[in-house]
mmCIF file of C-alpha atoms in Angstrom:
data_model
loop_
_atom_site.group_PDB
_atom_site.id
_atom_site.type_symbol
_atom_site.label_atom_id
_atom_site.label_comp_id
_atom_site.label_asym_id
_atom_site.label_seq_id
_atom_site.Cartn_x
_atom_site.Cartn_y
_atom_site.Cartn_z
ATOM 1 C CA MET X 24 93.687 181.063 114.251
ATOM 2 C CA ASP X 25 95.814 182.670 111.591
ATOM 3 C CA CYS X 26 98.807 183.330 113.848
ATOM 4 C CA MET X 27 100.519 180.124 112.643
ATOM 5 C CA ALA X 28 100.919 178.828 116.168
ATOM 6 C CA LYS X 29 100.853 175.052 116.039
ATOM 7 C CA ILE X 30 101.362 171.876 117.989
ATOM 8 C CA VAL X 31 104.552 170.091 116.928
ATOM 9 C CA ASN X 32 104.903 166.385 117.600
ATOM 10 C CA LEU X 33 108.385 165.420 118.716
ATOM 11 C CA PRO X 34 110.198 162.118 118.164
ATOM 12 C CA LYS X 35 109.279 159.525 120.759
ATOM 13 C CA ILE X 36 111.601 156.581 121.242
ATOM 14 C CA PHE X 37 109.795 153.817 123.090
ATOM 15 C CA ASP X 38 111.769 151.735 125.567
ATOM 16 C CA LYS X 39 110.563 149.451 128.358
ATOM 17 C CA ARG X 40 113.007 151.291 130.670
ATOM 18 C CA GLY X 41 111.340 154.625 129.885
ATOM 19 C CA ASN X 42 110.658 156.664 126.769
ATOM 20 C CA LEU X 43 112.845 159.394 125.326
ATOM 21 C CA SER X 44 111.962 162.452 123.243
ATOM 22 C CA PHE X 45 114.210 165.186 121.878
ATOM 23 C CA ILE X 46 114.149 168.547 120.098
ATOM 24 C CA GLU X 47 116.578 169.783 117.466
ATOM 25 C CA GLY X 48 116.567 173.433 116.418
ATOM 26 C CA ARG X 49 116.088 173.954 112.668
ATOM 27 C CA ASN X 50 114.936 170.328 112.447
ATOM 28 C CA HIS X 51 111.830 170.200 114.648
ATOM 29 C CA LEU X 52 111.591 173.973 115.057
ATOM 30 C CA PRO X 53 111.627 176.798 112.498
ATOM 31 C CA PHE X 54 114.429 178.532 114.406
ATOM 32 C CA GLU X 55 117.825 177.963 115.972
ATOM 33 C CA ILE X 56 117.608 177.723 119.774
ATOM 34 C CA ARG X 57 119.363 180.722 121.362
ATOM 35 C CA ARG X 58 117.928 180.581 124.899
ATOM 36 C CA THR X 59 116.279 178.001 127.132
ATOM 37 C CA TYR X 60 114.365 178.611 130.327
ATOM 38 C CA TRP X 61 111.806 176.787 132.432
ATOM 39 C CA ILE X 62 108.862 177.760 134.618
ATOM 40 C CA TYR X 63 108.107 175.756 137.751
ATOM 41 C CA ASP X 64 106.655 175.984 141.281
ATOM 42 C CA VAL X 65 103.787 178.128 139.997
ATOM 43 C CA PRO X 66 101.305 178.689 142.851
ATOM 44 C CA GLY X 67 97.707 177.654 142.241
ATOM 45 C CA GLY X 68 95.736 180.233 140.283
ATOM 46 C CA GLU X 69 98.776 182.200 139.094
ATOM 47 C CA VAL X 70 99.200 183.248 135.454
ATOM 48 C CA ARG X 71 102.559 183.546 133.684
ATOM 49 C CA GLY X 72 103.404 185.338 130.457
ATOM 50 C CA GLY X 73 101.104 188.225 129.722
ATOM 51 C CA HIS X 74 103.256 189.673 126.950
ATOM 52 C CA ALA X 75 104.279 189.367 123.310
ATOM 53 C CA TYR X 76 107.620 189.593 121.540
ATOM 54 C CA ARG X 77 108.410 191.670 118.480
ATOM 55 C CA GLU X 78 111.102 189.266 117.186
ATOM 56 C CA ASN X 79 111.391 186.273 119.527
ATOM 57 C CA GLU X 80 109.764 182.962 118.593
ATOM 58 C CA GLU X 81 109.213 180.256 121.211
ATOM 59 C CA PHE X 82 108.501 176.573 121.603
ATOM 60 C CA VAL X 83 106.826 175.458 124.842
ATOM 61 C CA VAL X 84 106.744 171.891 126.188
ATOM 62 C CA ALA X 85 105.054 170.557 129.316
ATOM 63 C CA LEU X 86 107.880 168.366 130.618
ATOM 64 C CA SER X 87 105.786 167.474 133.661
ATOM 65 C CA GLY X 88 102.188 168.117 134.646
ATOM 66 C CA SER X 89 99.916 170.311 132.591
ATOM 67 C CA PHE X 90 99.037 173.921 131.813
ATOM 68 C CA ASP X 91 97.204 175.941 129.195
ATOM 69 C CA VAL X 92 98.743 178.425 126.780
ATOM 70 C CA VAL X 93 96.307 181.108 125.644
ATOM 71 C CA LEU X 94 97.349 182.925 122.460
ATOM 72 C CA HIS X 95 95.956 186.018 120.793
ATOM 73 C CA ASN X 96 96.981 187.137 117.307
ATOM 74 C CA GLY X 97 95.399 190.585 117.489
ATOM 75 C CA VAL X 98 92.083 189.333 116.129
ATOM 76 C CA GLN X 99 91.195 186.091 117.854
ATOM 77 C CA GLN X 100 92.174 183.980 120.852
ATOM 78 C CA ARG X 101 92.956 180.264 121.032
ATOM 79 C CA ARG X 102 93.735 177.980 123.974
ATOM 80 C CA PHE X 103 96.186 175.060 123.797
ATOM 81 C CA SER X 104 96.368 172.510 126.621
ATOM 82 C CA LEU X 105 99.847 171.049 127.051
ATOM 83 C CA ASN X 106 100.183 167.877 129.097
ATOM 84 C CA ARG X 107 102.629 165.523 127.384
ATOM 85 C CA SER X 108 106.401 165.779 126.947
ATOM 86 C CA TYR X 109 106.423 164.427 123.378
ATOM 87 C CA TYR X 110 104.804 167.458 121.770
ATOM 88 C CA GLY X 111 104.995 171.203 122.192
ATOM 89 C CA LEU X 112 103.558 174.476 121.000
ATOM 90 C CA TYR X 113 105.316 176.719 118.495
ATOM 91 C CA ILE X 114 104.527 180.405 119.138
ATOM 92 C CA PRO X 115 105.535 182.878 116.406
ATOM 93 C CA LYS X 116 106.618 186.446 117.080
ATOM 94 C CA MET X 117 103.918 189.093 117.596
ATOM 95 C CA THR X 118 101.619 186.692 119.439
ATOM 96 C CA TRP X 119 100.232 187.643 122.857
ATOM 97 C CA ARG X 120 100.583 184.746 125.286
ATOM 98 C CA THR X 121 99.579 183.743 128.789
ATOM 99 C CA LEU X 122 100.215 180.473 130.586
ATOM 100 C CA GLU X 123 97.610 179.428 133.135
ATOM 101 C CA ASN X 124 95.907 176.500 134.889
ATOM 102 C CA PHE X 125 99.198 174.983 136.058
ATOM 103 C CA SER X 126 98.837 171.586 137.705
ATOM 104 C CA THR X 127 100.780 170.735 140.839
ATOM 105 C CA ASN X 128 104.449 170.173 139.960
ATOM 106 C CA ALA X 129 104.018 171.404 136.378
ATOM 107 C CA LEU X 130 107.260 172.111 134.551
ATOM 108 C CA ALA X 131 107.194 174.256 131.397
ATOM 109 C CA LEU X 132 110.269 174.208 129.168
ATOM 110 C CA VAL X 133 110.578 177.201 126.824
ATOM 111 C CA LEU X 134 113.009 177.324 123.903
ATOM 112 C CA SER X 135 113.579 180.764 122.370
ATOM 113 C CA SER X 136 114.933 182.021 119.069
ATOM 114 C CA THR X 137 116.695 185.025 120.639
ATOM 115 C CA VAL X 138 118.738 185.839 123.699
ATOM 116 C CA TYR X 139 116.978 187.845 126.407
ATOM 117 C CA ASP X 140 116.267 191.401 125.281
ATOM 118 C CA PRO X 141 113.913 193.514 127.414
ATOM 119 C CA GLU X 142 113.358 195.832 124.413
ATOM 120 C CA ASP X 143 111.743 192.946 122.480
ATOM 121 C CA TYR X 144 108.848 192.664 124.960
ATOM 122 C CA ILE X 145 105.420 194.188 124.441
ATOM 123 C CA ARG X 146 104.116 194.279 128.001
ATOM 124 C CA THR X 147 100.563 195.589 127.690
ATOM 125 C CA PHE X 148 97.754 194.174 125.586
ATOM 126 C CA ASP X 149 96.753 197.657 124.412
ATOM 127 C CA GLU X 150 100.272 198.288 123.109
ATOM 128 C CA PHE X 151 100.231 194.870 121.410
ATOM 129 C CA ILE X 152 96.933 195.626 119.645
ATOM 130 C CA ALA X 153 98.226 199.055 118.585
ATOM 131 C CA GLU X 154 101.380 197.520 117.062
ATOM 132 C CA MET X 155 99.378 194.766 115.352
ATOM 133 C CA HIS X 156 96.946 197.215 113.776
ATOM 134 C CA GLY X 157 99.235 200.229 113.450
#
């Protein structure tokens, strides 16, 4: 997939008391972190996302449980399964995304390059395709 989405391995510090991982903006990510949010208590069968951003970039980590992130770059689709807290998925701007197949007690952490701006959202797939090919 030519959208430049990619799995990023994070530092993992091993300790017999429990492991630790961390994320630093501009070090592990190609952007400064401006907003952080998390998705949890997703009922079975529900799908989150279903939009793209014109400017916002994101990094998604499965802190607990598992889920799939399905990306579309306007030409092709690719599925990423996230299920470990020591790696995440970088999603560039102008990439359609959905999150699905949430396990029980899944917790998705999302780090964003911008503050919330409703004008940045592309909310229909048809509009997304038109902007990609327009």
